[in-house]
Coordinates of C-alpha atoms in Angstrom, one line a residue:
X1 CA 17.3 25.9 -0.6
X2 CA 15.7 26.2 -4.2
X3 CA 15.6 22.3 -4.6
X4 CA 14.4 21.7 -1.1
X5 CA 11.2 24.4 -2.0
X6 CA 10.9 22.2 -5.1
X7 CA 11.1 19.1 -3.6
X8 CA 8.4 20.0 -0.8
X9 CA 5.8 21.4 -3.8
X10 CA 6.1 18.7 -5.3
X11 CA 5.5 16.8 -2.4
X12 CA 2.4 18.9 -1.4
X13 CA 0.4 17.8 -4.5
X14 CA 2.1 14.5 -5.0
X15 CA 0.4 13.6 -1.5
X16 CA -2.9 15.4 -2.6
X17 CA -3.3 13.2 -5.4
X18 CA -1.7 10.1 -3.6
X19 CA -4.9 10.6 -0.7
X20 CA -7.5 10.5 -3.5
X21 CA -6.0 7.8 -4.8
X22 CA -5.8 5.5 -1.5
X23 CA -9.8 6.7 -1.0
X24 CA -11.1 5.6 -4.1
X25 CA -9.0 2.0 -3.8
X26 CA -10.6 1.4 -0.6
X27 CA -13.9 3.1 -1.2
X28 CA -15.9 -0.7 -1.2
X29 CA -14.5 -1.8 2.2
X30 CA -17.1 1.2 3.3
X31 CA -19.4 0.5 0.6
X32 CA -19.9 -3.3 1.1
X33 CA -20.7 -2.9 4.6
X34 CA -24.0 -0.8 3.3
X35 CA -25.4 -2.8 0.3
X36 CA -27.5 -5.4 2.4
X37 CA -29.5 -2.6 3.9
X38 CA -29.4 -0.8 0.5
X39 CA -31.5 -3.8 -0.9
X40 CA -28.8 -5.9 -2.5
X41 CA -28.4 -9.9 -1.0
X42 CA -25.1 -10.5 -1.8
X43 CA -23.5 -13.4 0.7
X44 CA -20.2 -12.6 2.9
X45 CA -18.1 -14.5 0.8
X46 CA -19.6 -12.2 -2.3
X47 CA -19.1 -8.7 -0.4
X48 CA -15.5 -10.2 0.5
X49 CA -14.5 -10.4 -3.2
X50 CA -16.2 -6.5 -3.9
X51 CA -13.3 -5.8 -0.9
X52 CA -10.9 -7.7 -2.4
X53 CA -10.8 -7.1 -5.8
X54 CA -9.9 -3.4 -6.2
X55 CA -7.0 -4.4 -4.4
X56 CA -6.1 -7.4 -6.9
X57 CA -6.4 -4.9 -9.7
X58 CA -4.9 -2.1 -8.0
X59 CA -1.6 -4.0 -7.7
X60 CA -1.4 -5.2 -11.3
X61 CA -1.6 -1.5 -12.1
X62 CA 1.3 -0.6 -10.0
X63 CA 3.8 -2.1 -12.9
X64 CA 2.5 0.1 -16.0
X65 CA 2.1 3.2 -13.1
X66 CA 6.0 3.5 -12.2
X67 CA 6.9 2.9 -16.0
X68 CA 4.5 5.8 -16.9
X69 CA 6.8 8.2 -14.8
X70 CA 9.5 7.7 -16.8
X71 CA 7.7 7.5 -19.7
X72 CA 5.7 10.7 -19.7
X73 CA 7.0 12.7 -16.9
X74 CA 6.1 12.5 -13.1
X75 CA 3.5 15.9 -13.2
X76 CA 2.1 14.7 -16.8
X77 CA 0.8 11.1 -15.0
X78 CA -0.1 12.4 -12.1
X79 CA -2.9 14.5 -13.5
X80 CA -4.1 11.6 -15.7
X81 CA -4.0 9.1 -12.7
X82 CA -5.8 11.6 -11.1
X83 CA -8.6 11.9 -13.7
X84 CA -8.8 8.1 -14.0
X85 CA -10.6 8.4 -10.6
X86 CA -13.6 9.8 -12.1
X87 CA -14.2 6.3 -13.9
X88 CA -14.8 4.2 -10.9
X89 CA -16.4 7.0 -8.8
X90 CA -19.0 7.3 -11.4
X91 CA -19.4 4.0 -12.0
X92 CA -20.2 3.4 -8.5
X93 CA -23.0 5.9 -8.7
X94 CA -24.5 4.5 -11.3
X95 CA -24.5 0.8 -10.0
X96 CA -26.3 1.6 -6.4
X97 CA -28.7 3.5 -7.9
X98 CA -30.0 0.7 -9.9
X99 CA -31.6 -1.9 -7.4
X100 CA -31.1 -4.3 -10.2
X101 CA -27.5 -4.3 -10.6
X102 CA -26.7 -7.7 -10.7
X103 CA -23.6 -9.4 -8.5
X104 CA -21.5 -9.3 -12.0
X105 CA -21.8 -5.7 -12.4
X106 CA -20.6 -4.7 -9.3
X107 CA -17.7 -6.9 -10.1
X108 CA -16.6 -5.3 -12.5
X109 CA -17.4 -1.5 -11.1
X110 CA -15.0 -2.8 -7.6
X111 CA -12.5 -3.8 -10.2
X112 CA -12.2 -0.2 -12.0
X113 CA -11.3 1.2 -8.2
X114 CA -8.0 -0.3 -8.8
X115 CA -7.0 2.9 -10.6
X116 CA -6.3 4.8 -7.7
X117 CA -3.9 1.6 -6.4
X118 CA -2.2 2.3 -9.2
X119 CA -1.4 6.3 -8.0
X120 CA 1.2 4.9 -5.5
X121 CA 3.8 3.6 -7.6
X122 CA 4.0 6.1 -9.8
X123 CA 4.0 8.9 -6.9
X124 CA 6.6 7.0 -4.9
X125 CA 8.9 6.5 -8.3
X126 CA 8.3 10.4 -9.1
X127 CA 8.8 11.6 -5.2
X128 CA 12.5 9.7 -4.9
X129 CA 14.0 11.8 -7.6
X130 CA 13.5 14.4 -5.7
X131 CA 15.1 13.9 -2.4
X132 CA 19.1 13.2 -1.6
X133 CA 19.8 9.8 -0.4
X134 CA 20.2 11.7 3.4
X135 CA 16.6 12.3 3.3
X136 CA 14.8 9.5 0.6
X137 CA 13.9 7.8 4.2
X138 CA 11.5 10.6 5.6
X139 CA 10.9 11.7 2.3
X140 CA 9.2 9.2 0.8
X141 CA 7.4 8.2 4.0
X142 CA 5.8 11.6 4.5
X143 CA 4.6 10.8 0.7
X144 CA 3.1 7.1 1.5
X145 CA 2.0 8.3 5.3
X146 CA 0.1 11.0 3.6
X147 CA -0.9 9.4 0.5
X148 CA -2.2 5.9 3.4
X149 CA -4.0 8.5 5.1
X150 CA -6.9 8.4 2.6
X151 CA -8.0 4.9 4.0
X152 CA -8.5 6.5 7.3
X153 CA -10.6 9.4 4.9
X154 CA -12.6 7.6 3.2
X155 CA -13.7 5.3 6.5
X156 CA -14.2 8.3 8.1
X157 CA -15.9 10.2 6.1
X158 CA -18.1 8.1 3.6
X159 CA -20.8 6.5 6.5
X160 CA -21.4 10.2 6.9
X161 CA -21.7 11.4 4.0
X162 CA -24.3 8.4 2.4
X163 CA -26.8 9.3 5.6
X164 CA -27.0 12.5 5.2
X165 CA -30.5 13.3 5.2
X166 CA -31.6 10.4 7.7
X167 CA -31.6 7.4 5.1
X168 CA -29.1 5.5 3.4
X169 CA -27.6 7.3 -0.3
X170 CA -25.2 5.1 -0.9
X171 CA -24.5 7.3 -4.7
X172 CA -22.9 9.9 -2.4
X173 CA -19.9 7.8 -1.7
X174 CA -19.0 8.6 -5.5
X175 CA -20.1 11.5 -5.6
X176 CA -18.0 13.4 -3.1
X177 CA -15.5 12.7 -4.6
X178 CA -15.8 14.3 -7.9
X179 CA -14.3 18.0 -7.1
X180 CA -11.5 16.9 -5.0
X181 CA -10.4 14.7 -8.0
X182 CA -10.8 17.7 -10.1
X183 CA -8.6 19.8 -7.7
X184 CA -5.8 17.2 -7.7
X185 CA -5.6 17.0 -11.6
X186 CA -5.6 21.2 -11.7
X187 CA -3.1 21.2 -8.9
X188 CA -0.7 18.8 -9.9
X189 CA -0.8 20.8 -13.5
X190 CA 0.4 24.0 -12.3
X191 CA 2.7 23.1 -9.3
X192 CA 4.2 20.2 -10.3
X193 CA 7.8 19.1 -12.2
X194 CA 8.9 17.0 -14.6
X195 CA 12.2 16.1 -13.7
X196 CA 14.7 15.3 -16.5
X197 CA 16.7 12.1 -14.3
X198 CA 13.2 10.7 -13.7
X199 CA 12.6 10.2 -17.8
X200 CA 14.8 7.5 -18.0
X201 CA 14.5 5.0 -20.9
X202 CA 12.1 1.8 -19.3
X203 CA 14.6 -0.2 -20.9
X204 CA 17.0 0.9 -18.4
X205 CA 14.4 0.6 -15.6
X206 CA 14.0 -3.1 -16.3
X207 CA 17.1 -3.8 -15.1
X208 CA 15.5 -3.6 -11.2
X209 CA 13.8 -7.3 -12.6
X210 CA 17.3 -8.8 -13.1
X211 CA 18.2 -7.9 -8.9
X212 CA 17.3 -11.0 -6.9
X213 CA 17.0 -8.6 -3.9
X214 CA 13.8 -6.8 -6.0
X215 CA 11.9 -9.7 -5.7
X216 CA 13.0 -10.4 -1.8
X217 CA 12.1 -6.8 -0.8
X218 CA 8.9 -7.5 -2.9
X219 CA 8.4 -10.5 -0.7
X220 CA 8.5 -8.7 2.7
X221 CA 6.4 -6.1 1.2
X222 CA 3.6 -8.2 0.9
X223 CA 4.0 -8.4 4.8
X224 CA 4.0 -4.7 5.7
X225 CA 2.2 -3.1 3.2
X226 CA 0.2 -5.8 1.9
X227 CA -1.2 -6.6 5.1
X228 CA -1.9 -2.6 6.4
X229 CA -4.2 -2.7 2.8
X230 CA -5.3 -5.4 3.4
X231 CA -6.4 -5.3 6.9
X232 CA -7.6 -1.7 6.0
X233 CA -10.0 -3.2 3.0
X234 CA -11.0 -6.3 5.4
X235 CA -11.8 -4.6 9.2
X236 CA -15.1 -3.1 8.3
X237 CA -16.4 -6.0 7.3
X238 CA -14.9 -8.6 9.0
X239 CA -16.2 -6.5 12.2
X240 CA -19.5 -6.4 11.2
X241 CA -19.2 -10.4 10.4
X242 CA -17.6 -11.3 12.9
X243 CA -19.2 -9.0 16.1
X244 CA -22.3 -8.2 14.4
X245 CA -23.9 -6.7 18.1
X246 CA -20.4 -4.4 18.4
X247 CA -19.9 -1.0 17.4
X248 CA -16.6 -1.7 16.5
X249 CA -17.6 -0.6 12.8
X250 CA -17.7 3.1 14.0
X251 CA -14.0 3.2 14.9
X252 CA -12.8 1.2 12.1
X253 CA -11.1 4.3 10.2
X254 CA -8.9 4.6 13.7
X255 CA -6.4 1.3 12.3
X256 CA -5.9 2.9 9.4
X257 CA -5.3 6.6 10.6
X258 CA -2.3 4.5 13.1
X259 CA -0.5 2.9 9.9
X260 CA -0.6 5.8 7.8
X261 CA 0.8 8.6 10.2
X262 CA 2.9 6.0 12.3
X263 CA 4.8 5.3 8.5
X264 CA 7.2 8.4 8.9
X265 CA 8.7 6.7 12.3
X266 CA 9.2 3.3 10.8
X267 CA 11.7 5.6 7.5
X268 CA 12.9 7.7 10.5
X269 CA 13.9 5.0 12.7
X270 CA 15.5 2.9 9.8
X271 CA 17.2 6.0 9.0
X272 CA 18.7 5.6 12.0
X273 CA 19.2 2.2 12.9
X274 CA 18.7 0.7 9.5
X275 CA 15.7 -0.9 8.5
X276 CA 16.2 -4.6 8.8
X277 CA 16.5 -4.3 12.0
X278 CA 13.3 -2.2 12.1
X279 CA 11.8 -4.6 9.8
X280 CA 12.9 -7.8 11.4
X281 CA 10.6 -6.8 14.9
X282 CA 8.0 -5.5 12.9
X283 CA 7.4 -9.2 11.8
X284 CA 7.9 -10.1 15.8
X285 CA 5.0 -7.8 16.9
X286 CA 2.6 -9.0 14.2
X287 CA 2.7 -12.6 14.9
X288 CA 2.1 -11.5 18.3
X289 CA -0.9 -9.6 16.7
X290 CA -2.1 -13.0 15.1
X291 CA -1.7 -14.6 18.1
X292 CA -3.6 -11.8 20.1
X293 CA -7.0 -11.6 17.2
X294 CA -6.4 -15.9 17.3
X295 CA -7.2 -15.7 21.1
X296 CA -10.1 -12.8 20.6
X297 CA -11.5 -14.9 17.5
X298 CA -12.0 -17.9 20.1
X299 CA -13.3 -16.2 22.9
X300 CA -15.4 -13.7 21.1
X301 CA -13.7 -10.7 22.1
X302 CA -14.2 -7.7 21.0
X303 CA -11.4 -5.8 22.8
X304 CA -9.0 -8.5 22.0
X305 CA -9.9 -8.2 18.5
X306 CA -9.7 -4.7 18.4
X307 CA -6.5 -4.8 20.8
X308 CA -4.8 -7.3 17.6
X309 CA -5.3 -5.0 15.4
X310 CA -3.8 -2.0 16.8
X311 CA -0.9 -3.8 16.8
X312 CA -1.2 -4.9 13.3
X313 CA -2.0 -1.7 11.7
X314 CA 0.7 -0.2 13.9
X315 CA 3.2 -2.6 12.9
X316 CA 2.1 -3.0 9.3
X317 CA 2.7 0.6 9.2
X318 CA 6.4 1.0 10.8
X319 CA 7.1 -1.5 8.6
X320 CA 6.2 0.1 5.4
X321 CA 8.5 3.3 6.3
X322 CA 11.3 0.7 7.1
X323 CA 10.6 -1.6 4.2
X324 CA 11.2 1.4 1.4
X325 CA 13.9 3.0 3.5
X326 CA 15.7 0.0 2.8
X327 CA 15.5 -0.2 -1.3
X328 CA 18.0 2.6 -2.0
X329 CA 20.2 1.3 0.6
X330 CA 20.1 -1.9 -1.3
X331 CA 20.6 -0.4 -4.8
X332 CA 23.3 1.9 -3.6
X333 CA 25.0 -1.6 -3.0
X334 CA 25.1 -2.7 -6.1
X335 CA 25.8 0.5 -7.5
X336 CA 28.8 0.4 -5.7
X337 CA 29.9 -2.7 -6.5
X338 CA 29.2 -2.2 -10.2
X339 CA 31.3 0.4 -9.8
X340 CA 34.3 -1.3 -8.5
X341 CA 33.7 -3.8 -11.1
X342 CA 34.3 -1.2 -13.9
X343 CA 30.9 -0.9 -15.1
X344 CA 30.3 3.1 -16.4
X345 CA 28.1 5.2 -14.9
X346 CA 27.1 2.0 -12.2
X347 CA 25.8 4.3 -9.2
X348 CA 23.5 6.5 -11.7
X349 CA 22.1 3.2 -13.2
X350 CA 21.3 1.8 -9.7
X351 CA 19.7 5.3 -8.8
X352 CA 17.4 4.4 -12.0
X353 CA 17.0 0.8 -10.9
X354 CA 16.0 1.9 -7.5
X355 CA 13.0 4.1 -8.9
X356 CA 12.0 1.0 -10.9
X357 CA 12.3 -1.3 -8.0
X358 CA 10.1 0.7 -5.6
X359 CA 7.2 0.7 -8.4
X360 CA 7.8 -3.3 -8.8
X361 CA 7.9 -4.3 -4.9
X362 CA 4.7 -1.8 -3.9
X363 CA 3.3 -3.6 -7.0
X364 CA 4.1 -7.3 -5.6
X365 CA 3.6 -6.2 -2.0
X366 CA 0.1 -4.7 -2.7
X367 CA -0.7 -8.8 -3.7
X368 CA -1.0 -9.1 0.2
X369 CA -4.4 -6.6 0.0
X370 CA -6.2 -9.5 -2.0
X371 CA -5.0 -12.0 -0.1
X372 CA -5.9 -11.2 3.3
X373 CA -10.1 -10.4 2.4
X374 CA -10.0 -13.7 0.8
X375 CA -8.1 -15.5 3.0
X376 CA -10.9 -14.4 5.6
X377 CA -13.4 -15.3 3.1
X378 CA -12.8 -18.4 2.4
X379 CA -12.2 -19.3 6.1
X380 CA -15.7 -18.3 6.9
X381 CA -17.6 -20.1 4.0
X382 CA -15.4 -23.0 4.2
X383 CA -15.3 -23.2 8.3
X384 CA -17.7 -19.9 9.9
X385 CA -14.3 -19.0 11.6
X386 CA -11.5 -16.9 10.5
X387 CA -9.3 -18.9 12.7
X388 CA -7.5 -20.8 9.9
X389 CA -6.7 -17.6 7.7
X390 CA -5.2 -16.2 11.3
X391 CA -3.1 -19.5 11.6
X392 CA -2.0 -19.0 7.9
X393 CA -0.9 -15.4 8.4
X394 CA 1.3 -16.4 11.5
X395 CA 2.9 -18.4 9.7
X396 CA 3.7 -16.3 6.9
X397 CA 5.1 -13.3 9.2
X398 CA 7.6 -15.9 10.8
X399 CA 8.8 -16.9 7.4
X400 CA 8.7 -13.0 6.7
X401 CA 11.2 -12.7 10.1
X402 CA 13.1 -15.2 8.8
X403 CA 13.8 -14.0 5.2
X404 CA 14.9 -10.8 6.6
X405 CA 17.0 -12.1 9.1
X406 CA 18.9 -14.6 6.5
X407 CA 19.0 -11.7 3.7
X408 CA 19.8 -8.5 5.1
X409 CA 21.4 -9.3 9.1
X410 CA 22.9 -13.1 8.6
X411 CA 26.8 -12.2 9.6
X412 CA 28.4 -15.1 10.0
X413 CA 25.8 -18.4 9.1
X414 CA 27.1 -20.0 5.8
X415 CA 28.3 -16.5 4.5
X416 CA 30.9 -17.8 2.5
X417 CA 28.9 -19.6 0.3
X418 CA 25.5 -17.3 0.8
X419 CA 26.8 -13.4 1.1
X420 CA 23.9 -11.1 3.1
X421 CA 23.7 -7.6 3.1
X422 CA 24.5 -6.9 6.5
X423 CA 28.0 -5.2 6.5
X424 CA 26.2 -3.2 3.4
X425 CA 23.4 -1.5 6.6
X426 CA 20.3 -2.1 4.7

């Protein structure tokens, strides 16, 4: 009962600072939408790349994030990754105060949002420690889910907040975030653990980049939780670009809200009934949701569109909760079968190598949250549609479906000469 108490403190604050995190990493997908009327005549290709790059940045910082559990204990970086936020908060303020700012500068202020991309890694590393194998499924999705949450926050609450007043403050949208970043850093100070089996030597970590399976699991994350970022960061302003005379903008928060809280089910249903298989038809419903925002693209439709990406954001999200659920299951493999190849102390290394892999493949998998903005930008300077970036992203989710399927539920295709996972319940 003690460790459970610990666990779920831990979790409280974990989350706290995880939310913060996912706000400020998607705090230009609101902004972006607002700098036009705010004076500044960027293109849509331009505002695209303000969307895009936080996201770029954010999941380069997901590598030195899950080392820096180990490294300096999982309560010690959560307070600094929470005070980190402060820099591109206040950077922010500064920039759309200053009519001036050129496009450059703005650049660079998008880029500095990638510190709170970084917060996920390191919380997911830090959380798994802390939950039995039993439970690493709901545990670690009540973390992301609450963590994904602050996309839905910080679309939801940030067009309020800059017209308070009647006009258009677009410095509030760094501003309000100041003392709840100061809350999380005091929180996670006090009620927070640093847990001796989470300060492993990295050395040991790096062993995660030697499985082959890290870097297919960091393939397939690119799918799920690459494209619920992604999607999230994009939405606003594809909307806007896209169905200018809509109010589709005023709802956009609602996509993310139904990937974030809908994560638990996709760790509880792979708890269940394993998460390749819960993985494998999340890839089905979202080329169905291409297909769906292919056909509302063509016919202008707004309800199709925002019919497509329901589905994606629901899907996207499922598929995150079954995506991780399935990373210990795979690292418990091999632990067991170090094990019964002699090697000491096999299923604590792979419990190690497991922390390290989650921080890699969320790393990876957050690639897809570039991607997708620029994918879309491109396709409209290059062709005023988004129609080929939609083709392109079909595509991708049927090779996703088919990775999974060869990799983790393959049971009797060329298995003697190309093992799968499947009898292992992934």
């Amino acid at each position: 009962m003690t460790g459970r108490r610990v666990a779920t403190r831990n979790l409280i604050f974990s989350i706290f600072a995880e939310h913060l995190g996912f706000s400020v990493w998607l705090l230009w997908s609101v902004v972006v939408v607002s700098l036009p009327a705010a004076g500044f005549n960027f293109t849509v290709d331009q505002l695209f790349w303000l969307v895009a790059l936080p996201n770029l940045i954010g999941s380069t910082l997901r590598l030195p994030y899950t080392f820096a559990v180990p490294k300096f204990g999982g309560r010690n970086w959560t307070v600094v990754s929470a005070l980190l936020l402060a820099i591109p908060t206040t950077l922010l303020v500064i920039a759309v105060s200053n009519p001036a700012t050129p496009f450059w500068m703005f650049l660079i202020v998008a880029a500095t949002a990638g510190f709170g991309g970084g917060n996920f890694a390191s919380s997911m590393t830090n959380i798994s420690f802390f939950y039995p194998e039993r439970s690493k499924g709901l545990g670690l999705g009540l973390n992301a889910a609450g963590g994904n949450l602050g996309t839905s926050t910080v679309q939801f609450g940030v067009p309020m907040v800059v017209a308070i007043g009647g006009g258009l403050s677009l410095a509030n949208a760094g501003l309000m975030w100041m003392p709840l970043i100061a809350a999380a850093a005091i929180g996670a100070w006090f009620f927070m653990d640093n847990l001796t089996v989470s300060k492993a030597p990295v050395q040991g970590q790096l062993g995660a980049c030697k499985r082959p399976h890290t870097w297919v699991m960091a393939f397939l994350y690119i799918g799920t939780f690459g494209s619920f970022v992604g999607y999230t960061a994009a939405y606003p302003l594809l909307a806007k670009t896209v169905f200018p005379e809509s109010t589709a903008l005023k709802y956009a928060f609602l996509g993310a809200m139904l990937g974030s809280l809908i994560r638990p089910v996709g760790g509880w249903l792979a708890d269940r009934i394993g998460g390749a298989r819960v993985t494998l038809w999340v890839f089905v419903a979202m080329v169905g949701g291409m297909l769906v925002l292919l056909t509302a693209v063509n016919s202008h439709s707004i309800g199709l569109f925002m019919a497509a990406f329901a589905v994606l954001f629901g899907a996207s999200g499922v598929g995150n909760g079954s995506t991780y659920r399935m990373i210990p299951a795979i690292f418990r493999n091999y632990g067991q079968r170090d094990q019964e190849a002699g090697i000491p102390n096999a299923l604590k290394i792979s419990l190690t190598e497991a922390g390290a892999a989650i921080g890699i493949i969320s790393a990876v998998g957050a690639f897809g949250g570039f991607l997708i903005p620029r994918a879309y930008g491109m396709s409209l300077a290059s062709t005023g549609s988004v129609a080929t970036a939609v083709i392109a992203y079909a595509i991708f989710y049927a090779v996703c479906f088919a990775v999974t399927w060869w990799f983790y539920l393959r049971r009797q295709l060329l298995v003697s000469v190309a093992p799968s996972l499947a009898k292992a319940s992934v």
